[in-house]
Structure formats: structure tokens, C-alpha cells
Amino acid sequence: MLVGPALILLGTVYLYPLARLLVLSLTGGADGAVGFGAYRRFLESSVYLGVLLRTFRISLVVTAVCLVMAYPVSYVLSRVGSLTFRVIMVFVLLPLWTSILVRTYAWMVLLQANGVLNNLLRRLHVIDEPLRLMYNEAGVVIGMAQVLLPFAILPVFASLRNIDPRLHAAAQVMGAGPWRRFRAVTLPLSLPGVAAAGLLVFVQALGFFIIPALLGGSRVITLAMVIETQVVDLLDWSLASSMAMVLLVVTVVLVVGFDRLLGLDKVWV
Amino acid sequence: MSRSLVTLVGVSKTYGRTVAVNNVSLEVGEGEFVTLLGPSGSGKTTTLMLIAGFERPTGGEILVRGESVVARPPEKRDIGMVFQSYALFPHMTVFENVAFPLRTRRVTGPEVAKRVDEVLTAVRMSGLGARYPRQLSGGQQQRIALARALVYRPSLLLMDEPLGALDKKLREEMQSEIKSLQRELGITTLYVTHDQQEALALSDRIAIMNGGDVIQTGSPLALYERPATGFVAGFLGDVNLLEGVMAEAARGLLRVQIVDGPEVLTLGEQPLAPGKRVRLTIRPERLEIGSTELAVPNAWRGRVREVVFHGELVRYGVEVESRVVLRVTRPFRGPDTLFARGEEIWLTSRPEDWRLFA
């Protein structure tokens, strides 16, 4: 009974459109007949396949960057007192409460050829020519990693905090120094959290649109951007739908696989 | 007592204004089994943590073989420890758990397997090396924790309420196993518990703690028979605690008038002035119940108010002079030896079984 409203909402604004999308993707042959025509047009085009691969590549790099940056932050978070914890947590969560457009334009101000960062580096004589930090994959990765970092920090932090401190005490009394305690106890027991963080970041990164569009310009086309072009400019709804379905299937496979291997509860516990 | 392995000299630990451990001095001899016994919050676990090195004392010295270890971190103290929660590594097999301390000591190759096998056999857990801790019962996890603490033959074994999570029957079984292992290996052991039965059964010596202080140290028998304070008497075993007033003291024989009760004849050297208020204790199993009057000192008329049958023993509540109720424990020797509720009986006690505290 209590989940009723949520079910109705999910059904009308999520499941129904999804079903329509599925139907659209399957009725997209050249002659409008039922079949896998749209999927064939998508997966047999080297251009679109290149976009798909780039989308995966960027998502993977973003995931890796996020995990590498998140682990030390989470580690510190799991070890500090409550005041320091709250201060760091505000900084971790603050980006989540800021509009993604605002943040992306802020990155543009920072990263462009005459931007804050390049001017600073030139003034310090670190570089002569401005670094190309925008309108390429580097810029997209920087922007996406910042947005997705909290989603990496929280699960890793949760898994680190859940490690029984007596395990460290036990390892210590048995003669393990700090490095060995980290390698033998902390790291392996936090890996499920790291995997959960990786899943959360990767799945979200697959569908990013605004950041690649603004920071990548016309050079870094991702699948979400192609889908937008198909719908808005070319009105090819069935091709767009087939691309969306492919992304959905990849996501579902990853989530189900993760649940089978480690259990989805690792994402928030 | 043999040569001292661990010596605490006036050790204190305060957290802000709270005193957790107050000026504790204690010696643990080589091969000895010493128990810190006390209620929760008495400072016994903090004392253990100070010896392990997880806490630093705010005063005093901790010596191991005469050398101060206060500045040494836990990993450099050559200590084995069994935690109440066992603290087994959930991501490692039993074998890897037990091998862990060997690996930190750079033992390698077949030597690791040999010593793990040996110690698993000693705790009767051989053949379970490939299991994970979550696949084991509480008692089995307990044995693995013990094996892991023994495998590197540390000079001192610390145990923090290791049997607290087990049920009664298993606890008693593990007690005798721990005791025989300890005796066999001759390993110096410092044990923390709040369970007086456990302390009595295991220890060579017991240190009773309360409120951060060590109240009394001695063998189980000495503490049970000659408690230094009413607290020790009450904490170690069961006692009847009564208020009394000194009536007469002469040549080691004391007469004490129990408040609202009969007069007791006891032994005692204390030169206490008549009229002084004292506390008296006697253990329930030192009181005798009979149906006929005996010509002995401390023979009182009483009435059975309560009978509780415990199997091997029976507990009575006996009312004396209609005001004082004494608890009496008798072994159960058959249904015809039971006294019934409301029955008039004679209660007797030997003068030497009473203890007096000023």
C-alpha cells in the first residue's frame, strides 16, 4: 500500500516511456517494419561504433580517476573526528547541490586557453603555450570526474567505516606495521565498496550529456549527444531509441552482474 | 611465584577528569595465569589495553622482564591477544588467519604450514584450515582466535573476556581447554573477565578490580576465604551481608549483635570497641539447616521462607527472629532431605565461617 504512489509514478513516467522506446527501436527499419533494422544501422556504422567506444573509454577513464581520487578522501573521512568529518563532508557534497550547468561553465572559465589555469601557469613560467584543456577528452574527463566524485567517495567511505576497528588492533598486536595493516586488512575489506563506487560512477558516466557537449565541443561526441542529435535535428526516433536501449542493456547487465557477484547492498552499506 | 614477566608500577590512566585506572601495581610471573576480575567499568580492560600498548598510561611504569615498554607500539611487544569478538579476518581462511602473525614475522614456506597445523591440532581444529570464519560456530571461532594468538609463541597472552559470547555449557568446556593448553604450553597469561566462576576456575592468582583500583590480589582460595573487603566477599561468590554492633571482644572471640537479629559468635583479632557498628558476612553454603536443636554456638531457631530447587543444590531463604532473612545453599541429597516452605528449623554456623568488616 505504502509503495503505491511510488509504483504509479515509476509506471507512468518511467516504465511506460521505456516501453515506448523499446517499441520505437524495434519498428525502425528503412520501411518502418518491425525488426532489428535500427540496431543494425547503429552497430554496423563505424562512426556510431566509434562514438560508442569513445563513450565507454571516457566512462572508464572517469571511473578510474574518480576511484583514485576518492580512496584517500574516504580513508581520511573514516579516520577523523566528527568536526573534521563534517567539514570534509560538506565539501564532498557541495557539488551535488550546485547546478551542473553552473559547474560546467565554471570549468570553462578555468580551463579555456585564456582561462584562469593557463594564465596562472604562464605567469609562473611553467608553460609557454597554453595547454589544451578544453574541447578534448581531457576536459570532458576533468568535468565529469568532478561531478561524479561524491558518488565514488560515499560507497568507499561506507565500506571503510564498516571495517571492525578490532581487526586493525588484532593485526597490530600480531606484529603488523601500518603498511601491512593497510594492505592485509583495510584494502581487501574495502574492495567491495570500491567496486560499488566504480559501478555507480561508470553507469552514470555512460549517459552524460551536458558536460561532454560543453567541455568537449564538437570534437568529443558521446552517445548521449548522438541520441540528442537524432531526436532533435534528424528526427530519427527509432535509431535514437536503439542507442538508448543498448546503453540500458549495458547498464542492466553491469548492475545485475554486480548484484550476483557482490550484492547491491554494497553500494550504500 | 616465579620470576616476574610483567610488572605494573603505579600505573594510572585518566581520560580528562575520568580515572579509568588508578595507581595499579601488579606482577605477573613467568608461566602464571593471572585474572583481572571486576564489574564493567572497573578498569580491567583498560589495564589490558595499557599492557598491549593500545593505550598509553598517564602515570606509572609498565615493565616486561624489567624493561619499560611504555614507548613501544603494540606490534613491537611480542604479545598474543584474544578479543571478545575474536576479531578474525573475515576475508581470510582459517589457515591464512592463523598464518598471519607468522608472515608478519617473516616465517616462510613449509615452516608456516607446519606450525599452523600444529597449533590447529592443539585447539582440536585440524582439517578446518580452508574454511572461512563465517562458516564456523562461535566456539570454533573462539578456538581459531586462540590458535592465532598462540602460533607465534608470544611471551605473553592477553585475553579480553574471550568466552563472553558463548553459552554456558560451551563456556565451561572452553575454560578447561584454555586451562590445560595454558598449563601444557606454560604460556604466561593475563585474563580479563567479569565472571567470578571463570576467574576461580582458571586462575593461579586473581586481582579484583573496582573503580579503577586493584582491591585485592591473591590465589582463588585465599580471596574466597579471606576477602579483604565486603566488596571482594560479595563479588567473589555469594554472601549474606548483615549489619551488626560489637557486643564483646575477648581473646579472639567476638560477640556481635546482628541488627534486628540474633547474636553471633565469631573469631577475630580486630580490637574493636563494644558498640562499634560492623558488617558481617557468611557464605550461604556455610550455613547448616537441621530439624533438631544442637548444642553449638550460633544455633538459631528459624523458619523456611523460600525453597528454590537448582538440581545439584537447593537454595533456601531462612527467616531468623522474624526480621533477618539469610540465604542458605545446601547440596541436594534426595527428596526426603528437603525442607518445606514454612517449616520450623534450626540454623547453625561455625564461628570461623563469619567475616567481620569495620
XYZ file of C-alpha atoms in Angstrom:
627
model
C 0.000 0.000 0.000
C 2.681 2.446 1.053
C 4.700 1.882 -2.092
C 1.605 2.508 -4.248
C 2.299 6.156 -5.122
C 5.901 5.347 -5.950
C 4.790 2.470 -8.195
C 2.297 4.679 -10.024
C 4.940 7.363 -10.527
C 7.502 4.828 -11.754
C 4.942 3.228 -14.055
C 3.800 6.433 -15.725
C 6.991 8.457 -16.021
C 9.494 5.631 -16.339
C 8.199 2.242 -17.389
C 5.685 3.492 -19.952
C 8.168 5.716 -21.831
C 10.693 2.895 -21.639
C 8.234 0.517 -23.229
C 7.515 3.104 -25.960
C 11.257 3.415 -26.508
C 11.555 -0.340 -26.928
C 8.701 -0.363 -29.442
C 10.211 2.584 -31.344
C 13.611 0.907 -31.519
C 12.060 -2.235 -32.988
C 9.974 -0.518 -35.647
C 12.784 1.418 -37.209
C 13.595 -0.454 -40.392
C 14.019 1.612 -43.520
C 10.410 0.794 -44.413
C 9.126 1.120 -40.847
C 8.686 -2.655 -40.482
C 9.172 -4.500 -37.209
C 12.718 -5.787 -36.762
C 16.247 -5.033 -35.683
C 16.843 -2.584 -38.509
C 17.592 0.364 -36.240
C 20.037 -1.687 -34.200
C 21.734 -2.804 -37.402
C 22.061 0.799 -38.622
C 23.611 1.694 -35.233
C 26.005 -1.220 -34.771
C 27.065 -1.558 -38.408
C 28.101 2.091 -38.703
C 31.775 2.622 -37.935
C 31.025 6.220 -36.971
C 28.428 5.282 -34.376
C 30.529 2.353 -33.131
C 33.414 4.797 -32.681
C 31.129 7.008 -30.619
C 30.051 4.021 -28.540
C 33.675 3.034 -27.914
C 34.606 6.624 -27.033
C 31.707 6.768 -24.591
C 32.943 3.596 -22.896
C 36.532 4.809 -22.898
C 35.683 8.159 -21.342
C 33.465 6.470 -18.756
C 36.242 4.050 -17.835
C 38.847 6.820 -17.526
C 36.431 8.932 -15.458
C 35.750 5.926 -13.224
C 39.452 5.277 -12.716
C 40.180 8.949 -11.983
C 37.270 9.113 -9.519
C 38.343 5.966 -7.644
C 41.956 7.094 -7.372
C 40.874 10.476 -6.022
C 38.088 9.082 -3.830
C 40.085 6.469 -1.916
C 42.390 8.796 0.038
C 39.493 11.159 0.808
C 37.338 8.271 2.029
C 40.238 6.904 4.054
C 40.729 10.238 5.800
C 36.955 10.557 6.320
C 36.820 7.165 8.012
C 39.540 8.138 10.459
C 38.880 11.746 11.536
C 36.886 13.201 14.398
C 33.309 14.340 13.948
C 34.043 18.041 13.336
C 36.655 17.434 10.631
C 34.364 14.780 9.223
C 31.502 17.247 8.837
C 33.699 19.896 7.234
C 35.078 17.456 4.652
C 31.623 16.002 4.050
C 30.207 19.453 3.209
C 32.953 19.903 0.618
C 32.253 16.432 -0.773
C 28.520 17.010 -1.070
C 28.540 20.685 -2.057
C 28.970 19.947 -5.791
C 25.840 17.784 -5.685
C 23.781 20.803 -4.671
C 25.147 23.055 -7.411
C 23.592 23.176 -10.862
C 25.506 21.096 -13.359
C 25.356 23.977 -15.887
C 26.896 26.407 -13.417
C 29.651 23.972 -12.646
C 30.381 23.239 -16.284
C 30.603 26.940 -17.204
C 32.864 27.423 -14.197
C 35.161 24.739 -15.588
C 35.139 26.521 -18.947
C 36.309 29.715 -17.237
C 39.072 27.776 -15.555
C 40.213 25.579 -18.425
C 39.982 27.614 -21.631
C 43.107 28.774 -23.499
C 42.893 32.217 -21.855
C 41.385 30.765 -18.718
C 42.431 31.058 -15.114
C 44.581 27.947 -15.072
C 46.515 28.619 -18.256
C 47.142 32.262 -17.301
C 48.434 31.215 -13.919
C 50.767 28.590 -15.370
C 52.065 31.066 -17.925
C 52.637 33.704 -15.310
C 54.613 31.178 -13.259
C 56.558 30.328 -16.442
C 55.637 26.688 -16.169
C 54.424 26.720 -19.767
C 54.866 28.984 -22.812
C 51.970 27.832 -24.929
C 48.521 27.411 -23.344
C 47.642 23.806 -22.517
C 44.711 22.343 -24.414
C 42.431 21.504 -21.535
C 39.100 22.020 -23.266
C 37.325 20.753 -26.355
C 39.098 17.436 -25.957
C 38.678 14.279 -23.875
C 40.867 15.648 -21.097
C 38.427 18.476 -20.480
C 35.448 16.120 -20.536
C 37.152 13.758 -18.086
C 38.027 16.636 -15.725
C 34.488 17.952 -15.726
C 32.801 14.575 -15.358
C 35.163 13.353 -12.653
C 34.374 16.376 -10.531
C 30.629 15.852 -10.829
C 30.833 12.120 -10.129
C 33.442 12.193 -7.363
C 30.890 12.196 -4.490
C 29.348 9.008 -5.884
C 32.759 7.378 -5.601
C 33.601 8.749 -2.164
C 30.419 7.706 -0.379
C 30.458 3.914 -1.041
C 34.211 3.660 -0.418
C 33.811 5.607 2.809
C 30.914 3.362 3.868
C 32.959 0.209 3.324
C 35.969 1.635 5.182
C 33.828 2.755 8.098
C 32.269 -0.717 8.344
C 35.611 -2.408 8.964
C 35.699 -3.512 12.595
C 38.481 -1.454 14.266
C 39.340 -4.510 16.345
C 40.622 -6.165 13.162
C 43.287 -3.457 12.998
C 44.046 -3.923 16.671
C 44.355 -7.679 16.147
C 46.670 -7.229 13.163
C 48.757 -4.736 15.098
C 49.202 -6.893 18.175
C 50.243 -9.760 15.881
C 53.133 -7.653 14.669
C 51.775 -5.892 11.572
C 53.030 -2.354 10.999
C 50.871 0.394 9.423
C 51.572 -0.543 5.793
C 50.967 -4.230 6.329
C 47.723 -3.493 8.228
C 46.527 -1.402 5.293
C 47.468 -3.989 2.683
C 46.236 -7.069 4.544
C 43.137 -5.727 6.287
C 41.920 -2.294 5.144
C 42.408 -2.614 1.399
C 40.869 -6.061 0.814
C 37.903 -5.334 3.075
C 37.196 -2.049 1.289
C 37.326 -3.524 -2.235
C 33.575 -4.274 -2.394
C 32.976 -0.581 -1.680
C 35.461 0.360 -4.390
C 33.642 -1.915 -6.849
C 30.309 -0.391 -5.867
C 31.722 3.095 -6.364
C 33.087 2.084 -9.750
C 29.682 0.777 -10.827
C 27.854 3.917 -9.687
C 30.281 6.228 -11.465
C 30.618 4.193 -14.652
C 26.878 3.735 -15.160
C 26.218 7.429 -14.655
C 29.141 8.458 -16.844
C 27.740 6.434 -19.755
C 24.781 8.776 -20.077
C 26.435 12.149 -19.507
C 25.341 14.867 -21.922
C 25.861 18.460 -20.763
C 29.497 18.175 -19.787
C 30.715 16.470 -22.990
C 28.621 18.885 -25.028
C 30.063 21.990 -23.384
C 33.600 20.932 -22.459
C 34.150 18.579 -25.377
C 32.702 20.784 -28.059
C 32.236 19.176 -31.471
C 35.352 17.021 -31.142
C 34.288 14.732 -28.334
C 30.966 13.246 -29.343
C 29.421 10.803 -26.870
C 26.463 8.529 -27.354
C 24.130 10.792 -25.378
C 24.994 13.636 -27.756
C 24.306 11.484 -30.819
C 20.961 10.456 -29.348
C 20.097 14.115 -28.850
C 21.052 14.954 -32.440
C 18.982 12.058 -33.783
C 15.913 13.184 -31.874
C 16.169 16.961 -32.172
C 17.806 17.508 -35.563
C 17.314 14.339 -37.624
C 14.015 13.176 -36.093
C 15.236 9.577 -36.339
C 13.470 8.378 -33.205
C 13.990 4.694 -33.819
C 17.784 4.995 -34.214
C 17.917 7.139 -31.065
C 15.773 4.557 -29.276
C 18.014 1.675 -30.310
C 21.067 3.559 -28.991
C 19.282 4.259 -25.725
C 18.293 0.589 -25.431
C 21.909 -0.516 -25.962
C 23.044 1.783 -23.153
C 20.220 0.474 -20.965
C 21.126 -3.148 -21.620
C 24.796 -2.500 -20.810
C 23.747 -0.817 -17.563
C 21.360 -3.603 -16.572
C 23.976 -6.262 -17.322
C 26.537 -4.418 -15.156
C 24.119 -3.920 -12.267
C 22.809 -7.481 -12.305
C 26.332 -8.866 -12.630
C 27.459 -6.768 -9.678
C 24.497 -7.915 -7.610
C 25.295 -11.561 -8.367
C 28.980 -11.177 -7.513
C 28.996 -8.827 -4.543
C 25.442 -7.846 -3.678
C 23.941 -4.464 -4.477
C 23.760 -3.544 -0.789
C 27.494 -2.771 -1.041
C 26.508 0.449 -2.814
C 25.093 2.077 0.298
C 26.138 -0.028 3.291
C 55.719 -17.080 42.467
C 58.321 -17.465 39.774
C 60.328 -14.699 38.093
C 58.224 -11.703 37.143
C 57.476 -11.267 33.431
C 55.198 -8.238 33.544
C 55.322 -5.636 36.278
C 52.958 -2.708 36.613
C 54.249 0.014 38.916
C 51.632 2.552 39.983
C 50.031 2.626 36.543
C 47.262 5.177 36.009
C 45.133 6.135 33.026
C 42.845 9.146 33.037
C 40.596 10.442 30.278
C 40.048 14.118 31.035
C 38.657 14.016 34.552
C 37.632 10.350 34.461
C 40.029 7.965 36.140
C 39.912 4.620 34.340
C 42.887 3.009 36.054
C 44.146 4.325 39.366
C 47.680 3.640 40.580
C 47.627 -0.072 39.798
C 50.574 -2.247 40.753
C 50.626 -5.853 39.659
C 53.092 -8.598 38.883
C 52.610 -11.494 36.513
C 55.186 -14.257 36.896
C 56.590 -16.398 34.076
C 54.102 -19.142 33.232
C 51.488 -17.729 35.561
C 47.760 -17.391 34.845
C 46.538 -14.125 36.336
C 42.974 -12.852 36.029
C 41.745 -9.294 36.322
C 38.253 -9.668 37.753
C 35.796 -6.854 38.232
C 32.456 -5.413 37.221
C 32.179 -3.478 33.966
C 33.866 -0.088 34.202
C 36.291 -1.309 36.851
C 39.296 -0.600 34.617
C 40.266 -4.204 33.889
C 40.032 -3.936 30.093
C 41.829 -0.570 30.127
C 44.626 -2.203 32.128
C 44.863 -4.909 29.474
C 44.956 -2.287 26.695
C 47.753 -0.467 28.523
C 49.795 -3.667 28.658
C 49.053 -4.403 24.981
C 50.133 -0.871 24.078
C 46.855 0.369 22.568
C 46.675 2.975 25.331
C 49.470 4.927 26.971
C 49.456 5.253 30.750
C 49.153 8.773 32.146
C 51.299 7.700 35.080
C 53.461 4.832 36.266
C 55.603 2.249 34.521
C 54.961 -0.979 32.642
C 57.941 -3.297 32.696
C 58.459 -6.515 30.759
C 61.410 -8.518 32.094
C 62.472 -5.380 33.914
C 62.464 -3.190 30.794
C 59.999 -0.338 30.237
C 57.717 -0.944 27.251
C 55.573 2.192 27.586
C 57.052 3.810 24.455
C 56.798 0.638 22.358
C 53.867 0.219 19.907
C 51.713 -2.945 20.191
C 53.334 -4.562 17.150
C 56.723 -4.490 18.876
C 55.629 -6.032 22.195
C 55.553 -9.744 21.323
C 52.067 -10.186 22.743
C 49.309 -12.589 21.753
C 45.768 -11.401 22.227
C 42.324 -12.948 22.086
C 39.485 -10.459 21.733
C 35.937 -10.907 22.967
C 34.633 -10.606 19.397
C 37.503 -12.881 18.217
C 38.477 -10.293 15.549
C 39.136 -12.983 12.948
C 39.817 -11.595 9.466
C 36.595 -12.308 7.533
C 38.310 -12.265 4.126
C 40.931 -14.848 5.058
C 40.582 -18.587 5.548
C 41.252 -20.186 8.910
C 44.708 -21.133 7.650
C 45.506 -17.593 6.481
C 44.201 -16.153 9.751
C 46.462 -18.369 11.817
C 49.395 -17.910 9.422
C 49.080 -14.097 9.535
C 51.245 -13.478 12.624
C 53.864 -15.891 11.245
C 54.012 -13.958 7.987
C 54.453 -10.636 9.776
C 57.396 -12.338 11.471
C 58.806 -13.375 8.105
C 58.364 -17.088 8.676
C 58.090 -18.651 5.209
C 57.475 -21.828 3.253
C 56.820 -25.222 4.822
C 57.558 -23.852 8.303
C 54.304 -21.824 8.144
C 52.179 -24.839 7.214
C 53.873 -26.975 9.859
C 53.270 -24.538 12.702
C 49.705 -23.730 11.648
C 48.929 -27.466 11.537
C 50.471 -27.974 14.965
C 48.500 -25.232 16.629
C 45.229 -26.177 14.888
C 45.700 -29.701 16.201
C 46.352 -28.323 19.678
C 42.997 -26.494 19.664
C 41.323 -29.532 18.027
C 40.525 -27.714 14.803
C 42.765 -29.539 12.333
C 41.217 -30.053 8.917
C 39.268 -26.786 9.002
C 42.053 -24.656 7.514
C 40.212 -23.996 4.252
C 37.031 -22.673 5.910
C 36.185 -19.015 6.303
C 35.399 -17.641 9.781
C 31.724 -17.065 8.891
C 31.384 -20.806 8.221
C 32.370 -21.627 11.815
C 30.342 -21.714 15.012
C 31.102 -19.329 17.883
C 33.066 -21.971 19.770
C 35.107 -22.855 16.684
C 35.862 -19.176 16.002
C 36.999 -18.917 19.600
C 39.443 -21.795 19.108
C 40.827 -20.227 15.921
C 41.315 -16.916 17.704
C 43.209 -18.779 20.397
C 45.279 -20.677 17.822
C 46.144 -17.416 16.070
C 47.327 -15.894 19.340
C 49.429 -18.945 20.253
C 51.003 -19.861 16.906
C 53.899 -17.407 17.190
C 54.606 -18.362 20.811
C 54.363 -14.845 22.223
C 55.900 -14.249 25.622
C 52.561 -13.032 26.997
C 48.978 -13.977 26.160
C 46.243 -11.430 26.833
C 42.600 -12.486 26.796
C 39.771 -9.974 26.978
C 36.528 -11.730 28.011
C 37.237 -14.402 25.393
C 34.289 -16.587 26.394
C 31.767 -13.792 26.858
C 29.846 -14.582 23.669
C 29.479 -18.313 24.269
C 26.643 -20.148 26.024
C 27.167 -21.622 29.476
C 27.942 -25.209 28.537
C 30.405 -24.272 25.801
C 31.982 -21.706 28.102
C 32.742 -24.331 30.736
C 34.140 -26.663 28.094
C 36.407 -23.918 26.713
C 37.520 -22.971 30.227
C 39.023 -26.372 30.879
C 40.582 -26.414 27.402
C 42.159 -22.999 27.841
C 43.467 -24.041 31.235
C 45.026 -27.287 30.012
C 46.533 -25.583 26.924
C 47.966 -22.853 29.089
C 49.479 -25.365 31.503
C 50.847 -27.509 28.674
C 52.482 -24.614 26.820
C 53.469 -22.845 30.029
C 52.415 -19.552 28.492
C 52.116 -16.530 30.751
C 48.501 -15.389 30.592
C 46.649 -12.301 31.714
C 42.920 -12.842 31.526
C 40.093 -10.326 31.868
C 36.605 -11.329 32.917
C 33.633 -10.196 34.953
C 32.628 -13.821 35.575
C 33.793 -14.872 39.038
C 33.234 -18.578 38.375
C 35.539 -18.340 35.357
C 38.165 -16.480 37.360
C 38.067 -19.044 40.168
C 38.266 -21.986 37.778
C 41.150 -20.720 35.626
C 43.478 -18.576 37.654
C 46.648 -19.096 39.617
C 46.029 -15.640 41.020
C 43.189 -13.147 40.758
C 43.368 -9.370 41.007
C 39.985 -7.936 41.934
C 39.375 -4.501 40.451
C 36.745 -1.918 41.225
C 36.520 1.727 40.193
C 39.998 1.670 38.636
C 41.697 0.243 41.738
C 43.074 -3.205 42.408
C 41.287 -4.062 45.661
C 42.981 -7.357 46.457
C 45.307 -9.849 44.810
C 45.707 -13.475 45.723
C 45.017 -17.098 44.914
C 41.356 -18.009 44.302
C 41.231 -19.856 47.599
C 42.821 -17.000 49.552
C 40.439 -14.427 48.078
C 37.415 -16.624 48.682
C 38.362 -17.424 52.256
C 39.970 -14.162 53.351
C 38.375 -11.328 51.383
C 39.899 -8.005 52.387
C 36.708 -6.012 51.947
C 32.979 -6.541 51.815
C 33.144 -5.807 48.069
C 35.543 -8.679 47.448
C 33.442 -11.001 49.613
C 30.312 -10.061 47.685
C 31.872 -10.105 44.230
C 33.678 -13.439 44.531
C 30.917 -15.917 45.274
C 27.716 -15.237 47.162
C 27.469 -13.852 50.707
C 24.882 -12.891 53.267
C 25.746 -9.334 54.273
C 24.449 -8.191 57.681
C 24.753 -5.103 59.849
C 25.830 -5.642 63.423
C 27.046 -3.985 66.610
C 30.066 -5.217 68.579
C 28.943 -6.603 71.926
C 32.094 -8.091 73.431
C 35.634 -8.908 72.371
C 37.776 -11.281 74.357
C 40.817 -13.395 73.391
C 39.990 -13.730 69.716
C 36.327 -14.477 70.370
C 33.887 -11.761 69.337
C 30.232 -11.441 70.132
C 28.299 -9.341 67.657
C 24.665 -8.371 67.925
C 23.031 -8.506 64.481
C 20.701 -5.547 63.938
C 17.134 -6.876 64.363
C 18.585 -10.397 64.676
C 20.326 -12.863 66.974
C 23.781 -12.657 68.476
C 26.702 -14.177 66.560
C 29.831 -15.668 67.992
C 32.771 -15.174 65.620
C 36.548 -15.335 65.617
C 38.593 -12.239 65.020
C 41.741 -10.452 66.081
C 40.447 -6.959 65.454
C 40.416 -4.922 68.662
C 37.005 -3.403 68.043
C 35.379 -1.421 70.817
C 31.955 -2.582 72.034
C 29.170 -0.521 70.494
C 31.000 -0.114 67.174
C 28.966 -0.841 64.069
C 30.379 -3.566 61.837
C 29.397 -5.528 58.749
C 29.256 -9.304 58.915
C 29.276 -11.797 56.089
C 28.808 -15.514 55.795
C 28.608 -17.586 52.638
C 25.281 -19.369 52.037
C 26.967 -22.780 51.817
C 28.497 -22.360 55.283
C 25.092 -22.248 56.984
C 23.610 -25.581 58.095
C 19.931 -26.383 58.375
C 18.684 -29.073 60.739
C 15.391 -30.152 62.227
C 16.732 -30.702 65.747
C 18.398 -28.348 68.186
C 22.152 -28.777 68.518
C 24.230 -27.653 71.474
C 26.630 -25.479 69.446
C 27.280 -21.753 69.329
C 25.223 -19.842 66.762
C 22.256 -22.219 66.819
C 19.212 -20.200 65.879
C 15.562 -21.017 65.525
C 14.288 -20.114 62.061
C 11.538 -20.617 59.559
C 11.941 -21.560 55.878
C 10.525 -18.720 53.770
C 11.657 -19.831 50.327
C 12.856 -23.009 48.628
C 14.413 -22.928 45.161
C 15.472 -26.210 43.613
C 18.510 -25.928 41.316
C 19.237 -29.600 40.670
C 22.555 -30.341 42.332
C 21.805 -27.800 45.045
C 18.902 -26.203 46.846
C 18.679 -22.579 47.903
C 16.684 -21.651 50.955
C 15.631 -18.313 52.355
C 15.540 -18.701 56.138
C 13.980 -16.102 58.421
C 15.614 -15.719 61.814
C 13.863 -13.824 64.607
C 11.190 -12.688 62.136
C 13.338 -9.837 60.763
C 16.555 -11.154 59.219
C 16.432 -13.428 56.170
C 19.558 -15.452 55.415
C 20.276 -17.271 52.180
C 21.348 -20.877 52.649
C 22.701 -23.224 49.981
C 22.686 -26.971 50.555
C 23.669 -29.822 48.252
C 20.643 -31.813 47.120
C 20.781 -35.294 48.630
C 17.358 -36.654 47.731
C 13.731 -35.557 48.129
C 13.478 -36.700 51.766
C 16.233 -34.274 52.766
C 14.338 -31.201 51.504
C 12.839 -28.722 53.919
C 9.425 -27.325 53.093
C 8.299 -23.730 52.969
C 7.006 -22.617 56.371
C 8.860 -25.387 58.208
C 10.423 -24.547 61.583
C 14.125 -25.396 61.521
C 17.420 -24.839 63.348
C 20.107 -22.801 61.627
C 23.727 -23.294 62.715
C 27.053 -21.805 61.666
C 30.651 -22.166 62.813
C 32.235 -19.050 64.338
C 35.218 -19.290 61.954
C 32.961 -19.031 58.895
C 31.870 -15.483 59.727
C 33.834 -12.486 58.444
C 33.839 -9.068 60.018
C 34.418 -5.772 58.211
C 34.697 -2.496 60.056
